[in-house]
Amino acid sequence: MAAEPSVMTPMNIPYLDLKAVMALHGDEIQRAVAEVVGGGWYLQGEAVQRFERHYADYIGTQCCVGVANGLDALTLTLRAYMELGKIGEDDEVIVPANTFIATVLAITENRLKPVFVDVDADTLDLDLEQLEQAVTSRTKALMLVHLYGRCTYNEAIKTLCDQHGILLIEDNAQAHGCTYLQPPTSTFSSAEPNLKSQISNLKPQTRTGSLGNAACHSFYPGKNLGALGDGGAVTTNDEELAEVIRSIANYGFAKKYVATYKGRNSRLDEVQAAVLDVKLNYLDEDNGRRQAIARTYYHNIKNEAIRLPRLMDKGDNVYHIFPIFTSQRDALKEALQKKGIGTLIHYPIPPHQQACYKEWNHLSLPVTERLAREELSLPLHPAMTDEQVAFVVEALNA
Ligand SMILES: Cc1ncc(COP(=O)(O)O)c(C=O)c1O
């Protein structure tokens, strides 16, 4: 007779199962793609226009410009502000040290100077004291990165930007569908947040992507709103900015063959727009599943060697990533892998320590550097089954 399989018999749980995620809305996506393929119009057509309108409505801005990817959304936004005379070469742009390198690449690509500010060890938001100290007369913009899918905006940041005339640019690549609530909460806590006080402070729904002067989105396939390839967008209420970005992204043309700017080619294509338009209808539902999985992780992972992010449970976190932190990160990663559980590290080398940024390698940004040593991202996507989630919990508790 075969032995009973042990509960911890390895299960194949990839970090991200894109095939399963796509299959959630597969029929509709296939139909949308087939329609574009059969329609014979692949760039700058109705599908892009429709998605831009729907996405602007969803985020709550007047304008949305589809571009080729998230890095371009960031790069073109800064470039457009330079064309409009709001930022000049060598001006400074404040950026959280704890971010994906694309946020910094957009700054240096435009020959602007990144000024790294560390994050607060408790909240993971920008350290306000350090932020204030980083502001100089050359500071022209602040990149606010809603990393991991959690809203990192707060009124103090907005006030600082208003006081110093600093443009607030959101990097919303990881936070589609996330909302801003007041007051901001601490990220780590042993105690449950006081539900009553949070609810009484709820503002009408304000989505990330509509909180600053402009916001940049990535539709990389693994994102909460992911395409079947690369894609990106800028949302803003600034029509002039939107037009400049649209023009630069299309060879700098004001109209066909008439170039106002030294532009480039960075356009969202019709197939991606059609896919995104379908998936946008399910974004809140998919984010709801992510939030349910995050709650299960949060309530059931009990291992003293692991620090969990504080539960953000009112829509102010769409859990693009569920990060846990431990000084034994590499050993844990390996142990989970042996049980068939895939994990990733976001991110093992902070931008200021990358070889391409030798000029910043000497900087000391201790919280970010510690996060890079201790962070481990658990599998979390809308197609995960309860059984898979339970298995991950059990493995971590073991
Ligand atoms: C925070 C952040 N910013 C920017 C990007 C760049 O987006 P893309 O990969 O679409 O260029 C990403 C994702 O890859 C990201 O996570």
Coordinates of C-alpha atoms in Angstrom, one line a residue, residues 51-260:
F51 CA -8.5 52.0 -23.2
E52 CA -7.0 55.5 -22.6
R53 CA -10.5 56.9 -21.9
H54 CA -11.4 54.0 -19.6
Y55 CA -8.2 54.0 -17.7
A56 CA -8.3 57.8 -17.2
D57 CA -11.9 57.4 -15.8
Y58 CA -10.8 54.5 -13.6
I59 CA -7.8 56.4 -12.2
G60 CA -9.8 59.6 -11.9
T61 CA -7.8 61.9 -14.2
Q62 CA -8.7 63.9 -17.3
C63 CA -5.9 62.5 -19.4
C64 CA -4.2 59.2 -20.1
V65 CA -1.5 58.7 -22.7
G66 CA -0.6 55.1 -23.6
V67 CA 3.1 54.5 -24.1
A68 CA 5.4 51.5 -24.8
N69 CA 6.3 50.6 -21.2
G70 CA 6.6 51.9 -17.6
L71 CA 10.2 53.1 -18.0
D72 CA 9.2 55.2 -21.0
A73 CA 6.2 56.6 -19.0
L74 CA 8.6 57.8 -16.4
T75 CA 11.3 59.0 -18.8
L76 CA 8.8 60.8 -21.1
T77 CA 7.1 62.6 -18.2
L78 CA 10.4 64.1 -17.0
R79 CA 11.4 64.9 -20.6
A80 CA 8.0 66.6 -21.2
Y81 CA 8.5 68.7 -18.1
M82 CA 11.9 69.7 -19.5
E83 CA 10.4 70.7 -22.8
L84 CA 7.8 72.8 -21.0
G85 CA 10.6 74.5 -19.1
K86 CA 9.5 73.3 -15.7
I87 CA 12.7 71.2 -15.2
G88 CA 16.2 72.1 -16.5
E89 CA 19.3 70.0 -17.2
D90 CA 21.2 69.1 -13.9
D91 CA 18.1 69.9 -11.8
E92 CA 17.5 67.5 -8.9
V93 CA 14.8 64.9 -8.6
I94 CA 14.2 63.2 -5.3
V95 CA 13.6 59.5 -5.4
P96 CA 13.2 56.8 -2.7
A97 CA 16.3 54.8 -2.5
N98 CA 14.1 51.7 -2.1
T99 CA 12.7 51.4 -5.6
F100 CA 13.1 49.5 -8.8
I101 CA 15.9 50.8 -10.9
A102 CA 13.6 52.1 -13.7
T103 CA 12.5 55.1 -11.5
V104 CA 16.2 56.2 -11.3
L105 CA 17.0 55.4 -14.9
A106 CA 14.2 57.8 -16.0
I107 CA 16.0 60.6 -14.1
T108 CA 19.5 59.9 -15.3
E109 CA 18.3 59.3 -18.9
N110 CA 17.2 63.0 -18.9
R111 CA 20.6 64.1 -17.4
L112 CA 18.9 65.1 -14.2
K113 CA 20.4 64.3 -10.8
P114 CA 18.8 61.7 -8.6
V115 CA 18.7 62.6 -4.9
F116 CA 18.2 59.4 -3.0
V117 CA 16.1 59.5 0.2
D118 CA 16.0 56.5 2.5
V119 CA 12.7 55.0 3.6
D120 CA 11.4 54.8 7.2
A121 CA 12.2 51.4 8.7
D122 CA 8.8 51.1 10.2
T123 CA 6.4 52.5 7.6
L124 CA 8.6 51.9 4.5
D125 CA 7.4 55.3 3.3
L126 CA 9.9 58.1 2.6
D127 CA 11.6 59.3 5.7
L128 CA 10.1 62.7 6.2
E129 CA 13.0 64.2 8.0
Q130 CA 15.5 63.1 5.4
L131 CA 13.1 64.2 2.7
E132 CA 13.0 67.7 4.1
Q133 CA 16.7 67.8 4.3
A134 CA 17.1 66.7 0.7
V135 CA 15.2 69.6 -0.7
T136 CA 17.4 72.3 -2.3
S137 CA 16.7 75.2 -4.6
R138 CA 17.4 72.8 -7.5
T139 CA 14.8 70.2 -6.5
K140 CA 12.2 70.2 -9.2
A141 CA 10.4 66.9 -8.8
L142 CA 9.8 64.1 -6.4
M143 CA 9.1 60.5 -7.6
L144 CA 6.7 58.9 -5.3
V145 CA 6.8 55.1 -5.7
H146 CA 3.9 53.0 -4.5
L147 CA 6.2 50.1 -4.1
Y148 CA 4.8 46.6 -3.5
G149 CA 1.3 47.9 -4.3
R150 CA 0.9 50.0 -1.2
C151 CA -0.1 53.7 -1.2
T152 CA 2.8 55.7 0.1
Y153 CA 1.3 59.2 -0.4
N154 CA 0.6 61.3 2.6
E155 CA -0.4 64.9 3.2
A156 CA 3.0 65.9 4.6
I157 CA 4.6 65.0 1.3
K158 CA 2.0 67.0 -0.7
T159 CA 2.5 70.0 1.6
L160 CA 6.3 69.9 1.2
C161 CA 5.9 69.7 -2.6
D162 CA 3.5 72.6 -2.6
Q163 CA 5.7 74.7 -0.4
H164 CA 8.7 74.3 -2.5
G165 CA 7.1 74.2 -6.0
I166 CA 8.2 70.6 -6.5
L167 CA 6.4 68.5 -9.1
L168 CA 4.9 65.3 -7.6
I169 CA 5.2 62.4 -10.0
E170 CA 3.8 59.0 -8.9
D171 CA 5.4 55.8 -10.0
N172 CA 2.3 53.7 -10.0
A173 CA 3.8 50.7 -11.8
Q174 CA 3.0 48.4 -8.9
A175 CA -0.2 49.8 -7.6
H176 CA -3.0 49.8 -10.2
G177 CA -6.3 50.1 -8.4
C178 CA -4.8 51.2 -5.1
T179 CA -6.6 53.9 -3.1
Y180 CA -5.4 56.6 -0.8
L181 CA -6.9 56.7 2.7
Q182 CA -6.3 59.0 5.6
P183 CA -4.5 58.8 7.9
P184 CA -1.5 56.9 6.6
T185 CA -0.8 53.8 8.8
S186 CA 2.4 52.3 10.0
T187 CA 3.6 49.3 8.0
F188 CA 4.7 47.1 10.8
S189 CA 2.6 46.5 13.9
S190 CA 1.9 43.8 16.3
A191 CA -1.5 45.2 17.0
E192 CA -4.5 45.3 14.6
P193 CA -5.2 48.8 13.3
N194 CA -8.0 50.5 15.0
L195 CA -10.8 49.8 12.6
K196 CA -13.2 52.5 13.8
S197 CA -10.7 55.3 13.6
Q198 CA -9.7 54.2 10.1
I199 CA -13.2 54.0 8.8
S200 CA -14.2 57.4 10.2
N201 CA -11.2 58.9 8.3
L202 CA -12.0 57.3 5.0
K203 CA -12.0 59.9 2.2
P204 CA -14.0 59.4 -0.9
Q205 CA -12.2 57.1 -3.2
T206 CA -9.0 58.6 -4.5
R207 CA -6.8 56.3 -6.5
T208 CA -3.0 56.4 -6.7
G209 CA -2.2 57.7 -10.1
S210 CA -4.4 60.8 -9.5
L211 CA -2.6 62.2 -6.4
G212 CA 0.2 64.2 -7.9
N213 CA 1.0 66.2 -11.1
A214 CA 1.4 63.1 -13.2
A215 CA 1.6 59.4 -12.7
C216 CA 3.4 56.6 -14.6
H217 CA 2.1 53.1 -15.0
S218 CA 3.6 49.9 -16.3
F219 CA 1.6 47.1 -17.8
Y220 CA 4.4 44.6 -17.8
P221 CA 2.7 41.1 -17.9
G222 CA 3.2 40.4 -14.2
K223 CA 1.7 43.6 -13.0
N224 CA -1.8 43.8 -11.4
L225 CA -3.0 45.2 -14.7
G226 CA -0.7 43.3 -17.1
A227 CA -0.6 43.1 -20.9
L228 CA 0.6 40.3 -23.1
G229 CA 3.9 42.2 -23.6
D230 CA 5.2 45.6 -22.7
G231 CA 2.9 48.6 -22.2
G232 CA 2.7 51.7 -20.1
A233 CA 0.7 54.9 -19.6
V234 CA 0.9 58.4 -18.0
T235 CA -2.2 59.7 -16.2
T236 CA -2.5 63.4 -15.4
N237 CA -5.0 66.3 -15.3
D238 CA -2.5 68.5 -17.1
E239 CA -3.6 68.5 -20.8
E240 CA -0.6 70.4 -22.0
L241 CA 1.7 67.8 -20.4
A242 CA -0.3 64.9 -21.9
E243 CA -0.1 66.5 -25.4
V244 CA 3.7 66.9 -25.1
I245 CA 4.2 63.3 -24.0
R246 CA 1.9 62.1 -26.8
S247 CA 4.0 64.1 -29.3
I248 CA 7.4 63.0 -28.0
A249 CA 6.2 59.4 -28.0
N250 CA 5.3 59.7 -31.7
Y251 CA 8.6 61.1 -33.2
G252 CA 8.0 64.5 -31.7
F253 CA 5.2 65.1 -34.3
A254 CA 2.6 67.8 -33.7
K255 CA 0.9 66.4 -36.8
K256 CA 2.1 63.8 -39.3
Y257 CA 5.7 64.5 -40.5
V258 CA 5.8 67.9 -38.6
A259 CA 8.2 67.5 -35.7
T260 CA 8.1 69.9 -32.7

